[in-house]
């Protein structure tokens, strides 16, 4: 069982990144012009990396399966991006952001990576402001902040409820500048089908043109994977329907270790499932918990009456409401981390207090915030003794200015006015903390293959704090990878262009074609979605918000059997050599059917509860996660051995020299 080399620099924590940048090799501008880099995925991490690498002088090729990088799932991030600028003067610092991130991840993160993330966070805001990202501002013109779960300071910068979209437009504009200069070649509507290794190094990819069906070869001196997470293994998730694990999984099959696959985040603030007809779920930003109060009725008979439509939530008296997060976690209240809030909602609903027809929803109520903001606005407007209607009107205007597009989205989907009646929310699969194992340089176990953003495992441990995904994606793309990849590429300045007419490319392309032929060879009994939905139900029921040994073992067997049935009986109409969206989906689901089994295997081996990984056998008397630091304070990195059941475990021990490990409490 190997111990992985994370290549963490020596020296004091606060000096590691600076020292590392001073010590690593560089590529001079004249030599950068002769080096090619492939970037797969053009969301925040990939777009930022591609734009920066091209601006440095490298020749970059970008690939995305969407028709434009603007459609990357990064646009779905709503609430904000963290940075330790301490604009509020409330005690924030790089160390505080570092500490909150480590604690939020339940002490399963790598210290050096997380401190670097905190250290460069302020630069991200400056970069994005310079690009024209319209962050919210206070009356005096300073950038505004709001609070997010798991912290006691305001450090989240935001652009209404569209932060991800605005940040992505900034990265996209930087990409477009380099496309116009000829430094980026953009291949949209292309999907990476396999990674090509030459002499053990990543030297290119096999891609499929999703419009024509043509198989293409593309070479480079290094390959960057920035293809997001694998939440769609659950079928129903907040991810875009096209989000998949294909690029990362194909790299895994070629030798890149896959780390902590069971560390998957359940977001507490999503619109509840309404029926089997759904193909995805919708996220309501965690920023709403900054002003909204979460509650269920104290009396089961009231909850039943609400479910049956006999009682409205506004008819429940204040003393008959259970603001359970405020009751259980008085220090943090509604702003506890996502895993804590999610499990608390599940516990209340499992106990019979759920408020929608299925009994799987709780209320997120803005009445108190509307009243508070209304009174404040009345005072600052010079209104004396305003009536209730005036206070409500003024309060709604303030809430609309902060969250208006989110309220509008909720009303369009649920057909209820959240200004007048509480929102209904319930946890849903959202983000994946697991991913390809990378070292401090963001390089996988395959030389020349890098992973950035959600595609790697590196920064969030067992649970990601809200507003940290955008921070990590942009940190990796703008400020980390452009430095560290040069250290590797400095050895390639005399290599010359990588040819694609070699046996390695021949073999990789043939393997891709053989795989597609095998997919098309199914007997045609069931559709791709049939298998995806079945997999999703196994994952949610047995590998979801709570897990136990018995059900995880069942899941492993069931997923293995389902995968066998899929390859024998899937139905894919059309042909390989043309546009074929069912074939696209089939390739992705085939990978999910392997990942799902490894996910369950990883969850089964980790006999502890931490963050988003909650094993029912390992919990405190209060129902909180019970870590086992003595036996599981490591990154679990799995090596591909042909079948998920045969995957070999490698461990990277996590060393905490600057933080004392504590029971994670938010009370």
XYZ file of N, CA and C in Angstrom, residues 169-300:
396
model
N -17.911 34.931 -17.366
C -17.823 35.890 -18.472
C -16.492 36.632 -18.444
N -15.967 36.870 -17.242
C -14.643 37.485 -17.141
C -13.563 36.586 -17.707
N -13.598 35.306 -17.319
C -12.612 34.353 -17.843
C -12.790 34.162 -19.346
N -14.040 34.125 -19.791
C -14.332 33.921 -21.216
C -13.827 35.101 -22.046
N -13.973 36.312 -21.501
C -13.464 37.478 -22.245
C -11.942 37.416 -22.353
N -11.283 36.952 -21.275
C -9.822 36.791 -21.328
C -9.439 35.718 -22.343
N -10.229 34.647 -22.422
C -9.996 33.613 -23.443
C -10.165 34.168 -24.844
N -11.239 34.942 -25.030
C -11.518 35.477 -26.362
C -10.387 36.364 -26.860
N -9.788 37.093 -25.957
C -8.648 37.940 -26.348
C -7.521 37.084 -26.899
N -7.277 35.927 -26.265
C -6.198 35.048 -26.713
C -6.591 34.274 -27.979
N -7.873 33.979 -28.127
C -8.341 33.356 -29.379
C -8.106 34.320 -30.543
N -8.405 35.596 -30.301
C -8.224 36.614 -31.334
C -6.754 36.788 -31.693
N -5.862 36.553 -30.713
C -4.417 36.653 -30.957
C -3.859 35.396 -31.617
N -4.669 34.365 -31.723
C -4.211 33.112 -32.302
C -3.484 32.211 -31.329
N -3.505 32.557 -30.034
C -2.795 31.746 -29.038
C -3.663 30.622 -28.473
N -4.986 30.727 -28.646
C -5.893 29.640 -28.252
C -6.649 29.169 -29.477
N -6.627 27.863 -29.701
C -7.506 27.226 -30.682
C -8.641 26.586 -29.909
N -9.861 27.021 -30.144
C -11.014 26.528 -29.388
C -11.740 25.435 -30.166
N -11.910 24.296 -29.520
C -12.651 23.183 -30.113
C -13.914 22.956 -29.275
N -14.978 23.689 -29.629
C -16.246 23.514 -28.944
C -16.993 22.325 -29.538
N -17.976 21.814 -28.795
C -18.742 20.625 -29.217
C -17.796 19.465 -29.518
N -16.770 19.336 -28.706
C -15.841 18.209 -28.772
C -15.766 17.562 -27.392
N -15.682 16.258 -27.357
C -15.584 15.545 -26.091
C -14.325 14.696 -26.062
N -13.568 14.828 -24.976
C -12.384 13.991 -24.815
C -12.809 12.553 -24.577
N -12.274 11.645 -25.393
C -12.629 10.231 -25.277
C -11.545 9.407 -24.595
N -10.293 9.874 -24.688
C -9.208 9.143 -24.031
C -7.975 10.028 -23.954
N -7.106 9.662 -23.022
C -5.816 10.323 -22.849
C -4.756 9.480 -23.544
N -3.842 10.126 -24.240
C -2.786 9.415 -24.957
C -1.464 9.576 -24.208
N -0.838 8.443 -23.887
C 0.456 8.453 -23.210
C 1.550 8.036 -24.183
N 2.649 8.762 -24.154
C 3.841 8.419 -24.934
C 5.009 8.359 -23.957
N 5.619 7.194 -23.863
C 6.707 6.987 -22.894
C 6.273 7.353 -21.473
N 5.020 7.018 -21.164
C 4.504 7.241 -19.819
C 4.038 8.648 -19.524
N 4.184 9.567 -20.488
C 3.785 10.953 -20.278
C 2.517 11.270 -21.064
N 1.675 12.167 -20.500
C 0.484 12.619 -21.217
C 0.917 13.491 -22.386
N 0.601 13.046 -23.602
C 1.045 13.765 -24.793
C -0.101 14.105 -25.747
N -1.342 13.937 -25.305
C -2.439 14.294 -26.190
C -3.726 13.614 -25.793
N -4.758 13.850 -26.601
C -6.059 13.244 -26.348
C -6.680 12.761 -27.657
N -7.600 11.829 -27.510
C -8.498 11.466 -28.609
C -9.820 12.153 -28.308
N -10.342 12.917 -29.260
C -11.585 13.657 -29.054
C -12.590 13.281 -30.137
N -13.854 13.423 -29.812
C -14.926 13.175 -30.786
C -15.644 14.482 -31.070
N -15.741 14.829 -32.344
C -16.529 15.977 -32.771
C -18.002 15.602 -32.612
N -18.702 16.259 -31.696
C -20.067 15.854 -31.374
C -21.079 16.266 -32.433
N -20.672 17.089 -33.391
C -21.566 17.487 -34.476
C -21.475 16.510 -35.643
N -20.236 16.116 -35.985
C -20.044 15.249 -37.150
C -19.818 13.789 -36.771
N -19.442 13.539 -35.536
C -19.097 12.183 -35.118
C -17.662 11.794 -35.420
N -16.896 12.699 -36.005
C -15.516 12.396 -36.391
C -14.621 12.227 -35.164
N -13.732 11.220 -35.243
C -12.743 11.005 -34.190
C -11.472 11.756 -34.565
N -10.946 12.549 -33.625
C -9.798 13.401 -33.918
C -8.653 13.120 -32.949
N -7.424 13.363 -33.428
C -6.223 13.247 -32.605
C -5.643 14.638 -32.365
N -5.314 14.909 -31.113
C -4.704 16.199 -30.769
C -3.534 15.940 -29.831
N -2.389 16.534 -30.156
C -1.188 16.305 -29.349
C -0.783 17.575 -28.618
N -0.010 17.402 -27.565
C 0.501 18.528 -26.788
C 1.617 18.028 -25.892
N 2.310 18.971 -25.281
C 3.377 18.604 -24.346
C 2.829 18.344 -22.947
N 1.622 18.846 -22.668
C 0.966 18.594 -21.384
C -0.537 18.714 -21.574
N -1.287 18.041 -20.708
C -2.747 18.047 -20.776
C -3.295 18.473 -19.420
N -4.196 19.449 -19.441
C -4.856 19.923 -18.222
C -6.322 19.497 -18.271
N -6.770 18.793 -17.245
C -8.173 18.387 -17.148
C -8.873 19.300 -16.148
N -9.873 20.019 -16.618
C -10.637 20.929 -15.759
C -12.120 20.729 -16.057
N -12.550 19.495 -15.874
C -13.857 19.057 -16.375
C -14.914 18.904 -15.289
N -14.678 19.480 -14.110
C -15.717 19.492 -13.093
C -15.863 18.185 -12.354
N -16.987 18.052 -11.663
C -17.210 16.927 -10.765
C -18.097 15.851 -11.350
N -18.417 14.861 -10.492
C -19.122 13.662 -10.949
C -20.457 13.473 -10.226
N -21.075 14.591 -9.777
C -22.328 14.494 -9.035
C -23.437 13.805 -9.795
N -23.386 13.810 -11.130
C -24.446 13.176 -11.918
C -24.419 11.657 -11.847
N -23.477 11.077 -11.111
C -23.546 9.636 -10.851
C -24.835 9.320 -10.093
N -25.414 10.324 -9.418
C -26.670 10.160 -8.688
C -27.892 10.398 -9.578
N -27.708 10.644 -10.844
C -28.730 11.024 -11.820
C -29.373 12.352 -11.442
N -30.099 12.416 -10.322
C -30.660 13.690 -9.881
C -29.617 14.447 -9.066
N -29.217 15.593 -9.552
C -28.276 16.439 -8.836
C -28.484 17.863 -9.312
N -27.766 18.803 -8.707
C -27.859 20.194 -9.150
C -26.965 20.463 -10.355
N -26.206 19.470 -10.797
C -25.295 19.655 -11.938
C -26.070 19.792 -13.245
N -25.445 20.432 -14.218
C -25.989 20.432 -15.567
C -26.107 18.992 -16.052
N -27.087 18.715 -16.882
C -27.333 17.329 -17.286
C -26.164 16.725 -18.045
N -25.374 17.568 -18.704
C -24.235 17.045 -19.451
C -22.984 16.830 -18.616
N -22.978 17.328 -17.380
C -21.786 17.171 -16.536
C -21.478 15.692 -16.363
N -20.200 15.344 -16.459
C -19.844 13.921 -16.460
C -18.437 13.732 -15.927
N -18.035 12.473 -15.834
C -16.719 12.152 -15.274
C -15.771 11.591 -16.333
N -16.188 11.660 -17.601
C -15.472 10.923 -18.642
C -13.987 11.257 -18.723
N -13.635 12.534 -18.810
C -12.219 12.893 -18.976
C -11.395 12.411 -17.791
N -11.886 12.665 -16.576
C -11.157 12.239 -15.381
C -11.087 10.718 -15.294
N -12.180 10.054 -15.639
C -12.207 8.596 -15.526
C -11.314 7.934 -16.570
N -11.266 8.494 -17.772
C -10.382 7.932 -18.801
C -8.920 8.118 -18.393
N -8.615 9.253 -17.737
C -7.260 9.436 -17.210
C -6.992 8.429 -16.094
N -8.005 8.172 -15.273
C -7.874 7.174 -14.209
C -7.556 5.798 -14.786
N -8.232 5.458 -15.859
C -7.988 4.152 -16.494
C -6.584 4.070 -17.080
N -5.975 5.218 -17.351
C -4.619 5.245 -17.904
C -3.543 5.381 -16.821
N -3.956 5.443 -15.541
C -2.951 5.463 -14.484
C -3.042 6.592 -13.483
N -3.972 7.534 -13.666
C -4.139 8.617 -12.693
C -4.958 8.104 -11.514
N -4.430 8.230 -10.320
C -5.150 7.753 -9.136
C -6.382 8.634 -8.900
N -7.459 7.990 -8.428
C -8.699 8.705 -8.121
C -8.830 8.772 -6.609
N -8.962 9.989 -6.067
C -8.894 10.191 -4.617
C -10.254 10.492 -4.008
N -10.511 9.870 -2.869
C -11.689 10.158 -2.037
C -13.005 10.247 -2.808
N -13.331 9.279 -3.665
C -14.569 9.413 -4.442
C -15.825 9.513 -3.588
N -15.792 8.995 -2.347
C -17.010 9.033 -1.522
C -17.262 10.395 -0.900
N -16.312 11.323 -1.004
C -16.506 12.652 -0.430
C -17.343 13.495 -1.392
N -18.637 13.406 -1.247
C -19.574 14.104 -2.120
C -20.480 14.984 -1.270
N -20.716 16.203 -1.744
C -21.472 17.152 -0.942
C -22.952 17.142 -1.269
N -23.745 17.093 -0.207
C -25.190 17.262 -0.321
C -25.498 18.699 0.081
N -26.069 19.473 -0.826
C -26.366 20.886 -0.557
C -27.724 20.988 0.119
N -27.826 21.745 1.217
C -29.083 21.764 1.969
C -30.184 22.620 1.362
N -29.843 23.463 0.383
C -30.783 24.489 -0.066
C -31.154 24.283 -1.530
N -31.915 23.227 -1.794
C -32.338 22.926 -3.162
C -33.852 22.793 -3.214
N -34.416 23.032 -4.378
C -35.852 22.841 -4.551
C -36.142 21.342 -4.486
N -37.096 20.915 -3.655
C -37.317 19.479 -3.438
C -37.727 18.729 -4.712
N -37.482 17.427 -4.694
C -37.918 16.544 -5.784
C -39.439 16.551 -5.834
N -39.987 16.638 -7.044
C -41.448 16.657 -7.176
C -42.004 15.397 -7.818
N -41.134 14.526 -8.353
C -41.637 13.298 -8.961
C -40.599 12.617 -9.822
N -40.946 11.429 -10.341
C -40.009 10.640 -11.144
C -39.739 11.231 -12.522
N -40.515 12.248 -12.898
C -40.346 12.829 -14.233
C -39.110 13.715 -14.328
N -38.518 14.089 -13.191
C -37.432 15.063 -13.206
C -36.139 14.478 -13.740
N -35.363 15.339 -14.398
C -34.053 14.927 -14.895
C -32.922 15.634 -14.154
N -33.229 16.696 -13.420
C -32.214 17.377 -12.606
C -32.910 18.140 -11.488
N -32.102 18.650 -10.563
C -32.609 19.443 -9.458
C -32.049 20.859 -9.544
N -32.716 21.782 -8.876
C -32.324 23.187 -8.950
C -31.823 23.662 -7.599
N -30.661 24.283 -7.628
C -30.044 24.828 -6.419
C -30.626 26.199 -6.111
N -30.913 26.433 -4.840
C -31.198 27.778 -4.340
C -29.977 28.187 -3.511
N -29.381 29.274 -3.841
C -28.074 29.653 -3.291
C -28.015 29.571 -1.772
N -26.855 29.140 -1.280
C -26.636 29.137 0.160
C -26.684 30.549 0.735
N -26.469 31.549 -0.104
C -26.544 32.927 0.392
C -27.915 33.227 0.986
N -28.936 32.487 0.569
C -30.275 32.695 1.118
C -30.327 32.385 2.610
N -29.440 31.477 3.061
C -29.408 31.166 4.500
C -28.820 32.329 5.306
N -28.247 33.305 4.634
C -27.725 34.476 5.315
C -28.855 35.300 5.928
N -30.023 35.313 5.253
C -31.172 36.084 5.727
C -32.408 35.227 5.990
N -32.487 34.065 5.348
C -33.643 33.202 5.558
C -33.480 32.342 6.806
N -34.595 32.043 7.478
C -34.580 31.197 8.671
C -35.244 29.865 8.321
N -34.605 28.775 8.718
C -35.079 27.435 8.374
C -35.894 26.872 9.536
N -37.086 26.340 9.214
C -37.923 25.807 10.279
C -38.868 24.722 9.757
N -39.411 23.979 10.704
C -40.504 23.037 10.478
C -41.495 23.230 11.634
N -42.712 22.772 11.496
C -43.648 22.877 12.625
C -43.164 22.063 13.830
N -43.464 22.561 15.022
C -43.126 21.812 16.229
C -44.040 20.611 16.413
N -45.279 20.735 15.919
C -46.275 19.678 16.105
C -46.408 18.862 14.826
N -46.381 17.539 14.977
C -46.527 16.671 13.804
C -47.874 16.887 13.121
